[in-house]
Coordinates of C-alpha atoms in Angstrom, one line a residue:
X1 CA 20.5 5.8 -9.9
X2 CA 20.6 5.0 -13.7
X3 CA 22.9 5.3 -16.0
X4 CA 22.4 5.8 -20.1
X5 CA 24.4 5.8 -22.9
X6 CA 24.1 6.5 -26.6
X7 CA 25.3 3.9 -29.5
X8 CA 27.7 5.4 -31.7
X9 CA 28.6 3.0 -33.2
X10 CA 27.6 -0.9 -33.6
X11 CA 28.8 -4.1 -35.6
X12 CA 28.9 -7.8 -34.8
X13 CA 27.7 -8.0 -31.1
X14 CA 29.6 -5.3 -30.1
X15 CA 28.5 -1.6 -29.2
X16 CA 30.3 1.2 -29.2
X17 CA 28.5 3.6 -26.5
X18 CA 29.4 7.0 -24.9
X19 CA 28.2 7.3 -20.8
X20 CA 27.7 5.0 -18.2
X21 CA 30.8 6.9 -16.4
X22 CA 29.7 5.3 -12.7
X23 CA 29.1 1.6 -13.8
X24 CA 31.8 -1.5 -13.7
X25 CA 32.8 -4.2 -15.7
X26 CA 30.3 -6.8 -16.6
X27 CA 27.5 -4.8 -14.6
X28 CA 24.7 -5.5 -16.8
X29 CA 22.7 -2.9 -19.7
X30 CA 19.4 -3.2 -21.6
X31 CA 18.5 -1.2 -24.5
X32 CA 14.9 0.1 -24.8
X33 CA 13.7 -3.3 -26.2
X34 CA 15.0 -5.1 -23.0
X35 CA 17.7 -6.9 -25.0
X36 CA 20.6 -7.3 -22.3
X37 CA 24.2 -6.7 -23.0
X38 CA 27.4 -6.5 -20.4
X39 CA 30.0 -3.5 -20.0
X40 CA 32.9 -5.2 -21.3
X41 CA 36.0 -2.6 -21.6
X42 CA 35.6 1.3 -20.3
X43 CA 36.8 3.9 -23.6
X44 CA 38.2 7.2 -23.5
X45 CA 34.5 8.5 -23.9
X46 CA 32.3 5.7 -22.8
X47 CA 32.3 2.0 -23.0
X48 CA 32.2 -1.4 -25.2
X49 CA 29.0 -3.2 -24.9
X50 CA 29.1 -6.9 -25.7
X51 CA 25.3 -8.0 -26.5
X52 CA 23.9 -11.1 -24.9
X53 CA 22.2 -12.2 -28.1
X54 CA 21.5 -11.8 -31.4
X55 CA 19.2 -8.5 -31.5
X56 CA 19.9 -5.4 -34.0
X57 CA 21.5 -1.9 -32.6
X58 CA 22.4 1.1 -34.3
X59 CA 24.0 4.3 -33.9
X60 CA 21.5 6.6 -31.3
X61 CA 19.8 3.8 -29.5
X62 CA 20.0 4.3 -25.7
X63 CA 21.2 1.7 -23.3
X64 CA 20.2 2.0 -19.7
X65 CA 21.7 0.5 -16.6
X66 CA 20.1 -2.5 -15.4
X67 CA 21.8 -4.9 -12.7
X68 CA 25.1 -5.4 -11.1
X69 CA 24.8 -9.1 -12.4
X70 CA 22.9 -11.2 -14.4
X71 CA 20.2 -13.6 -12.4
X72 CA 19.9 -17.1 -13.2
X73 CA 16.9 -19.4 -12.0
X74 CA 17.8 -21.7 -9.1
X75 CA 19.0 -25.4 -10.2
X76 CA 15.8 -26.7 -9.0
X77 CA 13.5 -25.2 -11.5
X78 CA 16.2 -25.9 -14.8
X79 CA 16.0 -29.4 -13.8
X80 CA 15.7 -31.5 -17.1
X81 CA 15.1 -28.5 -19.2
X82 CA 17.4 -26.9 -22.2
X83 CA 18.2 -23.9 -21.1
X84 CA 20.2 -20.6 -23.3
X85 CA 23.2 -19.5 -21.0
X86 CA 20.7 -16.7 -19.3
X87 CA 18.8 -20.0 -17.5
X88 CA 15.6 -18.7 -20.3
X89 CA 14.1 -21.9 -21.5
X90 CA 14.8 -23.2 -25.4
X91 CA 12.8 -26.7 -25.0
X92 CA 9.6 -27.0 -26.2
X93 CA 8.1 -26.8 -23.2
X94 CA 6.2 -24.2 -20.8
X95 CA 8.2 -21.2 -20.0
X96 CA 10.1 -21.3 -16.3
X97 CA 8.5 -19.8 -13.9
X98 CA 11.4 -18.0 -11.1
X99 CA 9.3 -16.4 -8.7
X100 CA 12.0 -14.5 -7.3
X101 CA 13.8 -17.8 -6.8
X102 CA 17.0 -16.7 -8.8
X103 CA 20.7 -16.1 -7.2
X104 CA 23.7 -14.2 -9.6
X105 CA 25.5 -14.7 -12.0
X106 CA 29.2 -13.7 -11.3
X107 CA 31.4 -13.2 -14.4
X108 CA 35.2 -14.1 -13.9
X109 CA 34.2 -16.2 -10.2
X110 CA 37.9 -16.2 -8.2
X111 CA 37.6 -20.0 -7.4
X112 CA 37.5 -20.8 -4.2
X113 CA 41.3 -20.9 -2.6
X114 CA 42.7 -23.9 -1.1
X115 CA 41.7 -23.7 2.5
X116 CA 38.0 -24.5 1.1
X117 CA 39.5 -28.1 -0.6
X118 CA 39.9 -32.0 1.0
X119 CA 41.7 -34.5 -0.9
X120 CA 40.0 -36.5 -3.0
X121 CA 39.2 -39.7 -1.6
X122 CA 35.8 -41.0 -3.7
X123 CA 36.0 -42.8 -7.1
X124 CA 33.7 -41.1 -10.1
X125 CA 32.0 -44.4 -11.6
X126 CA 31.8 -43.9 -14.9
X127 CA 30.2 -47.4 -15.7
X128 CA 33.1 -48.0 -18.1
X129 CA 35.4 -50.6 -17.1
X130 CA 38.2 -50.0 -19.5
X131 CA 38.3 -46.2 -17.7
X132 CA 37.1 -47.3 -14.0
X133 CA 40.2 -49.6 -14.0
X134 CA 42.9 -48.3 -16.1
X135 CA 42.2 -44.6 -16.2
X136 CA 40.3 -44.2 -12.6
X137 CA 38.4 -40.7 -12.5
X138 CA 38.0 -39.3 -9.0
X139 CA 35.4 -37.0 -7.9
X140 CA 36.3 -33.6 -8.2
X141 CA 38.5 -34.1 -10.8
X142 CA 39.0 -32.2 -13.5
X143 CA 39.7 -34.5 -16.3
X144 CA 40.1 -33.7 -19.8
X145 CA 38.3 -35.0 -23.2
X146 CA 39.9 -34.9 -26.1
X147 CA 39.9 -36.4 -29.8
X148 CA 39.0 -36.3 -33.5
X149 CA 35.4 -36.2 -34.7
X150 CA 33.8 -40.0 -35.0
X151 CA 36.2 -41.1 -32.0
X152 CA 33.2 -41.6 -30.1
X153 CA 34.0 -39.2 -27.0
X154 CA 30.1 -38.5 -26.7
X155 CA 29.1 -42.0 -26.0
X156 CA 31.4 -41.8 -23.2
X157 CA 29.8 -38.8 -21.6
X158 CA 26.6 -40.0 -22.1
X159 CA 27.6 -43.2 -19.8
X160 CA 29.3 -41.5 -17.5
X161 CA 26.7 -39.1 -17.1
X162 CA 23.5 -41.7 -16.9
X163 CA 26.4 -43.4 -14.1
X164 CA 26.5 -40.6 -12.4
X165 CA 22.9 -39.9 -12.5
X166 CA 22.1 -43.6 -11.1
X167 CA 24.4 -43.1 -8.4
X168 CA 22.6 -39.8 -6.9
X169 CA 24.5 -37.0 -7.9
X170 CA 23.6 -34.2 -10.6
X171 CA 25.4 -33.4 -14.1
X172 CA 25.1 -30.3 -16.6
X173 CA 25.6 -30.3 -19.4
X174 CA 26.8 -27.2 -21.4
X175 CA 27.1 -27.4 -25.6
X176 CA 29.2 -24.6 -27.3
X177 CA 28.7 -23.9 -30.5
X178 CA 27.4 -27.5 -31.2
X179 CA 24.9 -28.3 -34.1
X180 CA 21.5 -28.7 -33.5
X181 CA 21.2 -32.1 -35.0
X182 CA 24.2 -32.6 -32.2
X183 CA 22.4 -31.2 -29.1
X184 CA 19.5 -33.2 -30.2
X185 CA 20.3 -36.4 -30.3
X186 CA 22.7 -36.2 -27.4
X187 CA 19.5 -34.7 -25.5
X188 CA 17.3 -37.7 -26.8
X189 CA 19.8 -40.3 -26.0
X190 CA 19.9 -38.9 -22.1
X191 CA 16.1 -39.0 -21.6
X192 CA 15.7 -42.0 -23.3
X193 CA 17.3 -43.3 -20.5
X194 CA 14.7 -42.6 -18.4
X195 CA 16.5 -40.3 -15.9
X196 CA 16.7 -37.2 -17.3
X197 CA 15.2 -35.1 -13.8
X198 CA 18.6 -34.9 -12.4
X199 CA 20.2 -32.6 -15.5
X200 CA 20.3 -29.2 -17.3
X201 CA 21.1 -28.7 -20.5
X202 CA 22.8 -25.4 -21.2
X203 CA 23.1 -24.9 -25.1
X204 CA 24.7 -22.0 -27.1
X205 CA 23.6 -22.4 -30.2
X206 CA 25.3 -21.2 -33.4
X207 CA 21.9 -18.9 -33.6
X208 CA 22.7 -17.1 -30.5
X209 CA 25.7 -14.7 -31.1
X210 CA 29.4 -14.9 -29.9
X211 CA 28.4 -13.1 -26.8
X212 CA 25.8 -15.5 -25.3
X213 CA 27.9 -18.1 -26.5
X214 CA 31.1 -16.9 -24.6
X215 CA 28.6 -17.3 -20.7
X216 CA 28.2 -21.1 -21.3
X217 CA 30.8 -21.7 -19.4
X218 CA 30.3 -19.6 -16.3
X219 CA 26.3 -20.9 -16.1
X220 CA 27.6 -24.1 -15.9
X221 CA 29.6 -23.8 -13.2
X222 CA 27.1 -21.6 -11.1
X223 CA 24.6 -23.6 -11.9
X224 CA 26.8 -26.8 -10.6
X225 CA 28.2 -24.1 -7.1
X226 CA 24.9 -23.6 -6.1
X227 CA 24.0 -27.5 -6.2
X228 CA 27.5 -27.8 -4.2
X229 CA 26.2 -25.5 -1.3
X230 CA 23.5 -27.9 -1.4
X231 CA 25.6 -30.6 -0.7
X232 CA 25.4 -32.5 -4.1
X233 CA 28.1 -34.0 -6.4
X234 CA 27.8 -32.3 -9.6
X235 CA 29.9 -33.5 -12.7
X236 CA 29.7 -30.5 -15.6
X237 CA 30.4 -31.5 -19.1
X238 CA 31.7 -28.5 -20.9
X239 CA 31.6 -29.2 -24.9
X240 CA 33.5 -28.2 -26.7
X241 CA 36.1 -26.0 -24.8
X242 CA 38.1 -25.3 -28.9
X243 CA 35.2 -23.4 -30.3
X244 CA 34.5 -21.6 -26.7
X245 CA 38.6 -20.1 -27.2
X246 CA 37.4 -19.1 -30.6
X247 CA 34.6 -17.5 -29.5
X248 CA 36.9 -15.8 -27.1
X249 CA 39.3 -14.6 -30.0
X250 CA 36.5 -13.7 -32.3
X251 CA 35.2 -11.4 -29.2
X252 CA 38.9 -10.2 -28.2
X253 CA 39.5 -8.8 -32.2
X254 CA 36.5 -7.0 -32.8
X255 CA 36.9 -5.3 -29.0
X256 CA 40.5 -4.5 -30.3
X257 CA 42.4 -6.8 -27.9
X258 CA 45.9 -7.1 -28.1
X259 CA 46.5 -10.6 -29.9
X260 CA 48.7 -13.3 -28.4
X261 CA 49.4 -16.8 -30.0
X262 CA 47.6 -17.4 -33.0
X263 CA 45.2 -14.5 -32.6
X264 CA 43.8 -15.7 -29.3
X265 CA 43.4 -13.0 -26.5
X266 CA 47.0 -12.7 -24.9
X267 CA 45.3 -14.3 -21.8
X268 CA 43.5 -17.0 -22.9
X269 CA 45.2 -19.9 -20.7
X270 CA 43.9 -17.4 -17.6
X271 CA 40.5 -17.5 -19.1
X272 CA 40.3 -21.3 -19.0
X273 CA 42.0 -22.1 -16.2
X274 CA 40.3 -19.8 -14.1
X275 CA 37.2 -21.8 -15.2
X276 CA 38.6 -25.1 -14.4
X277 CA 40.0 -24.4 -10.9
X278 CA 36.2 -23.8 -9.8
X279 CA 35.6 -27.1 -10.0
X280 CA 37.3 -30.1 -6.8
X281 CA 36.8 -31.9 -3.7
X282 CA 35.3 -28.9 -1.1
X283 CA 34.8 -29.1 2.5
X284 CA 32.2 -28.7 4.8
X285 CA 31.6 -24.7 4.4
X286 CA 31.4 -25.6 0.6
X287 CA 28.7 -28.0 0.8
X288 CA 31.2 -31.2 1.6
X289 CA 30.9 -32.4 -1.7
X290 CA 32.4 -32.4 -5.5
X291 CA 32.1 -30.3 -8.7
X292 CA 33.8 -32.9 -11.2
X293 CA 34.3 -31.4 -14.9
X294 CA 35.3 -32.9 -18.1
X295 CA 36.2 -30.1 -20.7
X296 CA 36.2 -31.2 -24.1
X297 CA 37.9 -30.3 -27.0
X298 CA 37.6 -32.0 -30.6
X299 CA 41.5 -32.2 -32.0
X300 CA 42.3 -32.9 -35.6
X301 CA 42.9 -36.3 -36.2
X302 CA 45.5 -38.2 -34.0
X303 CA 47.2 -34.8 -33.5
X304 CA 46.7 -32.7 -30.6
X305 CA 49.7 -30.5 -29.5
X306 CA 48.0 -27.2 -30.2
X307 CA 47.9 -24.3 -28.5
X308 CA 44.5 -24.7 -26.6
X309 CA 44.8 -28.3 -26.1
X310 CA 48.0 -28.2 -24.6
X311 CA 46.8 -25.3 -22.4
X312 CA 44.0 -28.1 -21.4
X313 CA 45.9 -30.5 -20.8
X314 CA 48.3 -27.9 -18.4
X315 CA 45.3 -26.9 -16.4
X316 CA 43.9 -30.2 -15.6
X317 CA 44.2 -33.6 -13.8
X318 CA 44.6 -35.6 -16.6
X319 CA 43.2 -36.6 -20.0
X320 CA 41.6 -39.0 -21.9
X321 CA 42.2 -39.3 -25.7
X322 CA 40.8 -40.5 -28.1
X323 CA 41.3 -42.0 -31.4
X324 CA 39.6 -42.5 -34.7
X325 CA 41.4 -45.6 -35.7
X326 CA 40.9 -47.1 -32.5
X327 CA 37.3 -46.6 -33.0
X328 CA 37.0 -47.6 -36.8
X329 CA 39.1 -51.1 -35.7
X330 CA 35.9 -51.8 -33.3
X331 CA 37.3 -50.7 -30.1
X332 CA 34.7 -48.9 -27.8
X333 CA 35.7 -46.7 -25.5
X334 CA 38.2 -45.7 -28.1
X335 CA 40.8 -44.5 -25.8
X336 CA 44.8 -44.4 -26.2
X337 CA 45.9 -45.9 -23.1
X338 CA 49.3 -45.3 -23.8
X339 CA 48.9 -41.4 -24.3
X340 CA 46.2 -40.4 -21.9
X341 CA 46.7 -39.6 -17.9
X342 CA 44.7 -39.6 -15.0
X343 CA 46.3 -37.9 -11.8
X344 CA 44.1 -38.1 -9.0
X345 CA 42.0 -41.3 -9.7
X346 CA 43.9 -44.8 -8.7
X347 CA 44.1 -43.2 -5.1
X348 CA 40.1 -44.0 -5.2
X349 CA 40.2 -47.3 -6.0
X350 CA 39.3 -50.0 -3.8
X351 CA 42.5 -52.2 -2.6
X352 CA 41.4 -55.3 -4.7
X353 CA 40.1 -53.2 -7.2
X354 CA 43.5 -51.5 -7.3
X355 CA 45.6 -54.3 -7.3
X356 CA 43.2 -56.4 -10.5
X357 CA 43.5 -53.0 -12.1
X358 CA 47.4 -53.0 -12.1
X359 CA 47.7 -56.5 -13.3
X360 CA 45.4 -55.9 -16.0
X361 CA 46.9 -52.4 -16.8
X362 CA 50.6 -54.5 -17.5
X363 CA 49.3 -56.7 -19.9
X364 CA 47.3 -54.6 -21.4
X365 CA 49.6 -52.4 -22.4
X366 CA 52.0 -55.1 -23.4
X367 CA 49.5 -56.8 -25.1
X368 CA 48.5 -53.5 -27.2
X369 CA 52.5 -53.0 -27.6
X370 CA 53.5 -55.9 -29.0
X371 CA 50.6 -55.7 -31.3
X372 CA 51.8 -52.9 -33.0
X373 CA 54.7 -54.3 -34.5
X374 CA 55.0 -57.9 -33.9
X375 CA 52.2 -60.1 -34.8
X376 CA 52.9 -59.5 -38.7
X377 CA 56.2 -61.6 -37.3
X378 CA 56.9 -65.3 -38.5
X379 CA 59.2 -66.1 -35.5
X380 CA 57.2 -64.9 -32.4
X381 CA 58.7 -67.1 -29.3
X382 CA 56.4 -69.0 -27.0
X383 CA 56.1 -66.3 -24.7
X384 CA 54.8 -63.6 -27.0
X385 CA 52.6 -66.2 -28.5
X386 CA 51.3 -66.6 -24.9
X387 CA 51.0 -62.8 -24.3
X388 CA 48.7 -62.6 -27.3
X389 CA 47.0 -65.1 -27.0
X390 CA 45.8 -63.8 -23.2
X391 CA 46.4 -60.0 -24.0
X392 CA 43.4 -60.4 -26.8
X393 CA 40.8 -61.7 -24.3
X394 CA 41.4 -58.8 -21.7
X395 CA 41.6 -56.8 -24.9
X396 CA 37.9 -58.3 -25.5
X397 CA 36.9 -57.8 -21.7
X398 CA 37.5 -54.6 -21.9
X399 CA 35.2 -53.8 -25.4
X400 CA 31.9 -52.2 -24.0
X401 CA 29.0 -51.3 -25.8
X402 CA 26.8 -48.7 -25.3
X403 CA 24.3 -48.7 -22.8
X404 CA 26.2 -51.7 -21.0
X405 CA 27.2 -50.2 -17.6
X406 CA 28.6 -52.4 -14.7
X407 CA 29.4 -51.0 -11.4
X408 CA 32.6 -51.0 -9.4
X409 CA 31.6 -54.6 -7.9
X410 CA 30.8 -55.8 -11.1
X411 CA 33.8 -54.8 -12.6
X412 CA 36.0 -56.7 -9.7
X413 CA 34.5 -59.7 -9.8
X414 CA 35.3 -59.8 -13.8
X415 CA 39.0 -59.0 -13.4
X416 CA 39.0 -61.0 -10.7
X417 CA 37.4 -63.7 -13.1
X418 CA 39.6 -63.1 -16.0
X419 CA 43.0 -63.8 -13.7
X420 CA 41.6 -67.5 -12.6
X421 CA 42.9 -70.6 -13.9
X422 CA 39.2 -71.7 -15.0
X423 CA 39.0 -68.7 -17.7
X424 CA 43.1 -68.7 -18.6
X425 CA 41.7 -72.5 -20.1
X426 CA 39.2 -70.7 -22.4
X427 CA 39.4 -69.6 -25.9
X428 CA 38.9 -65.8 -26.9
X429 CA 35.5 -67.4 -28.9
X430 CA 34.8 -67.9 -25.0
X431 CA 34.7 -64.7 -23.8
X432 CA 33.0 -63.1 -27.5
X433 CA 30.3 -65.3 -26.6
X434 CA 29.8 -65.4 -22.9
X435 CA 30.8 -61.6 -21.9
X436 CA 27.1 -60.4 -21.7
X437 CA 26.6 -63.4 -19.4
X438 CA 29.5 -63.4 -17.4
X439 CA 28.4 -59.4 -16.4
X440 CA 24.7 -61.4 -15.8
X441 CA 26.2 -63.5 -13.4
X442 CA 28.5 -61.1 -11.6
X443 CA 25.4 -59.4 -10.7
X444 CA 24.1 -61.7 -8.9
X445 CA 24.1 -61.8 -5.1
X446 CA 26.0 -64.6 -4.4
X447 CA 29.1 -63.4 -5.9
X448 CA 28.5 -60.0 -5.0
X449 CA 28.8 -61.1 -1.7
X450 CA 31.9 -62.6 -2.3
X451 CA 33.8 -58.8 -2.0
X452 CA 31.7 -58.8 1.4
X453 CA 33.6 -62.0 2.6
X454 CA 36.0 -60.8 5.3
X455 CA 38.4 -63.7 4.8
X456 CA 39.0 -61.8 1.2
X457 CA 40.9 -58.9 1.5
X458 CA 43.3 -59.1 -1.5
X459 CA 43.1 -60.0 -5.2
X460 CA 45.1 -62.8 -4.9
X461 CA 42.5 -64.0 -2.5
X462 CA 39.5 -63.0 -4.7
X463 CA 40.6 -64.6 -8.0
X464 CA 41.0 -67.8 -5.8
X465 CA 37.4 -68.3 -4.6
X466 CA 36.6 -66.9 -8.0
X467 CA 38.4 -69.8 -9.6
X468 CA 36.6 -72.0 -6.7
X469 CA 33.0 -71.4 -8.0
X470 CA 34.3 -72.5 -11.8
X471 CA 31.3 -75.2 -11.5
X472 CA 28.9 -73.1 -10.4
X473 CA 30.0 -70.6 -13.3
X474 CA 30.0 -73.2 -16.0
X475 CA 26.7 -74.5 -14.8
X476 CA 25.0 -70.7 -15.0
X477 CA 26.5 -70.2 -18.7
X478 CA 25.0 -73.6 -20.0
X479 CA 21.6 -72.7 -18.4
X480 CA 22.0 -69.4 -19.7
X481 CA 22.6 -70.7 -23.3

């Protein structure tokens, strides 16, 4: 049976219509132009239409019943393609073609409970060494991104999504209220790549209306549960998770919401987390694989205890943050180490890779501390001398340009480098000059093999043959001068 209902009134997305007496929250409408719109919040006489789009309506105009949910294409046909939230192509190429292949939409998903989970036992390699060793990310993880504009969080997610990419698994990508100059060039800088067949980009635009905007979200995260079922790890980048709450308050106003905290709907930390807890580590009956998600939220500059940043940083496994004077002093990924968390990920790591990771975590940080305050000090001792003087060449080692991935092995073999006596000789001008052809040599087979060795199974035992192949490393520098 269908159900109708006339607009009385209509202003900003949002329609005021008496009928539809039978139909349910977020069942879906369409007016006599096939615009769609969802059943957001039953009246006294009728019901609040929010529309899915930007398309005009005024008083009279007839909305009919339509579906129980909205359909999106199957992940297989959105493949490489910018898609709106409704799965309708935006690219400039030829429209998709479903063919019946399309599965629902469910607004406010329960996530699945914890009888469908495993513990997370796989590391996510992001390609990034500073993060792969000091900040480990597991798969399934829901790990949040945060930081001021120009602190370079999108060249991270690019690198962590072309990793992941190279490695097999799938990644969407959802933009929120992002400029088109943004989308863009984050768009070109995937394909670019080369391996672009293995993502969808789900954009709402500015263009598109609150109400289209406010689904990015959910499509996202179908979209990545129906390439679980199949068995695939999926990591969802959802940017930026800020402007998606003030869509949400924007929406809650004009429906006449009763405000909480700074004018945001009164359950606003239920509308994120309830997003978040979709994604984890599932078992068999959920595909036996990962959805991993990285929310992102832009923060003003080095301050972030806000109301929908700290209601992030509550719902997930950890964050990273980053920093705008980290990234205007040079240092890429831009990342406060001392500030940001990861929960899950060091249970990932590889023994030796755990073990170079916490040694190079200590000085690190002591190297970054004693930075802060004492090199403008005339009276350093010895021992601090020493400490900077070794802290600033991990500090180099870990500087990573875009572009310039290294795997798990690769990243090893370096720490395990850094730790021998042969490179505690060097000079930091050593390491400026010879990083690119250190990772070159890393590479290689023959020390690759090394981590194969079964007489190596600690670090201890990894830096030493490291150390014993000093030659051979000198040799392969000068004849890759």
């Amino acid at each position: 049976m269908t159900e109708s209902g006339i607009v009385i009134s209509s202003e900003n997305y949002i329609s005021g219509v008496e009928g539809f007496p039978l139909t349910s929250l977020n069942s879906v409408v369409r007016n006599s132009t096939n615009n769609l719109g969802l059943i957001k919040k039953a009246t006294e006489n009728g019901v609040t239409i929010l529309h899915l789009g930007k398309f005009e309506v005024v008083p009279g105009d007839v909305f009919y019943s339509h579906s129980e949910n909205l359909k999106l294409p199957v992940p297989e046909l959105l493949l490489s393609r910018v898609v709106n939230p409704l799965g309708q192509a935006i690219d400039e190429r030829e429209p998709i073609k479903e063919d019946g292949k399309t599965f629902d939409l469910v607004l406010n998903t329960v996530a699945p409970g914890i009888n469908t989970r495993e513990e997370v036992t796989e590391q996510l390699e992001t390609g990034v060494m500073a993060v792969d060793s000091l900040l480990p990310i597991a798969k399934g993880q829901r790990q949040l991104i945060m930081g001021p504009p120009r602190s370079a969080k999108s060249y991270f997610l690019i690198e962590c999504i072309l990793e992941h990419m190279e490695k097999g698994g799938y990644a969407i990508m959802g933009f929120i209220m992002k400029t088109d100059s943004e989308v863009k060039q984050i768009i070109e800088q995937i394909k670019e790549s080369g391996n672009s067949d293995k993502i969808i980009f789900v954009v709402g635009s500015l263009n598109d209306g609150s109400g289209l905007i406010s689904l990015v979200p959910d499509t996202c995260l179908s979209l990545a549960e129906s390439l679980r079922d199949q068995g695939e790890n999926v990591l969802v980048v959802l940017d930026d998770m800020g402007k998606h709450a003030k869509v949400l308050r924007e929406l809650g106003l004009l429906m006449n919401v009763m405000p909480g905290r700074e004018a945001y709907p009164g359950d606003i930390f239920y509308q994120h987390a309830h997003l978040i807890e979709r994604a984890g580590k599932f078992n068999k009956d959920f595909g036996g694989s990962s959805i991993t998600l990285f929310p992102v939220i832009e923060t003003e500059v080095e301050s972030y205890i806000h109301l929908i940043p700290s209601n992030l940083m509550a719902s997930t496994d950890g964050y990273l943050l980053f920093s705008q004077e980290l990234r205007s002093k040079g240092y890429t990924p831009a990342i406060d180490f001392f500030i940001s968390v990861t929960r899950l990920g060091k249970k990932t790591q590889n023994k030796i890779f755990a073990e170079l990771s916490q040694m190079a975590r200590s000085l690190f940080l002591e190297y970054r501390e004693v930075l802060s305050f004492g090199i403008f000090a005339s009276d350093l001792g010895e021992k601090t001398h020493q400490l900077i003087n070794t802290g600033s060449k991990i500090d180099e080692l870990f500087k990573q340009e875009s572009q310039v991935r290294m795997t798990i092995h690769t990243q090893t073999l370096l720490l395990g480098f850094f730790f021998t006596e042969f490179c505690k000789a060097q000079s930091l001008d050593f390491i400026v000059k010879n990083k690119s052809k250190l990772i070159s040599i890393f590479e290689g087979k023959t020390f690759l093999d090394l981590l194969k060795a079964p007489e190596i199974s600690s670090s201890l035992e990894l830096i030493k043959s490291i150390n014993d192949k000093s030659p051979e490393i000198s040799k392969l520098l000068e004849t890759n001068k």
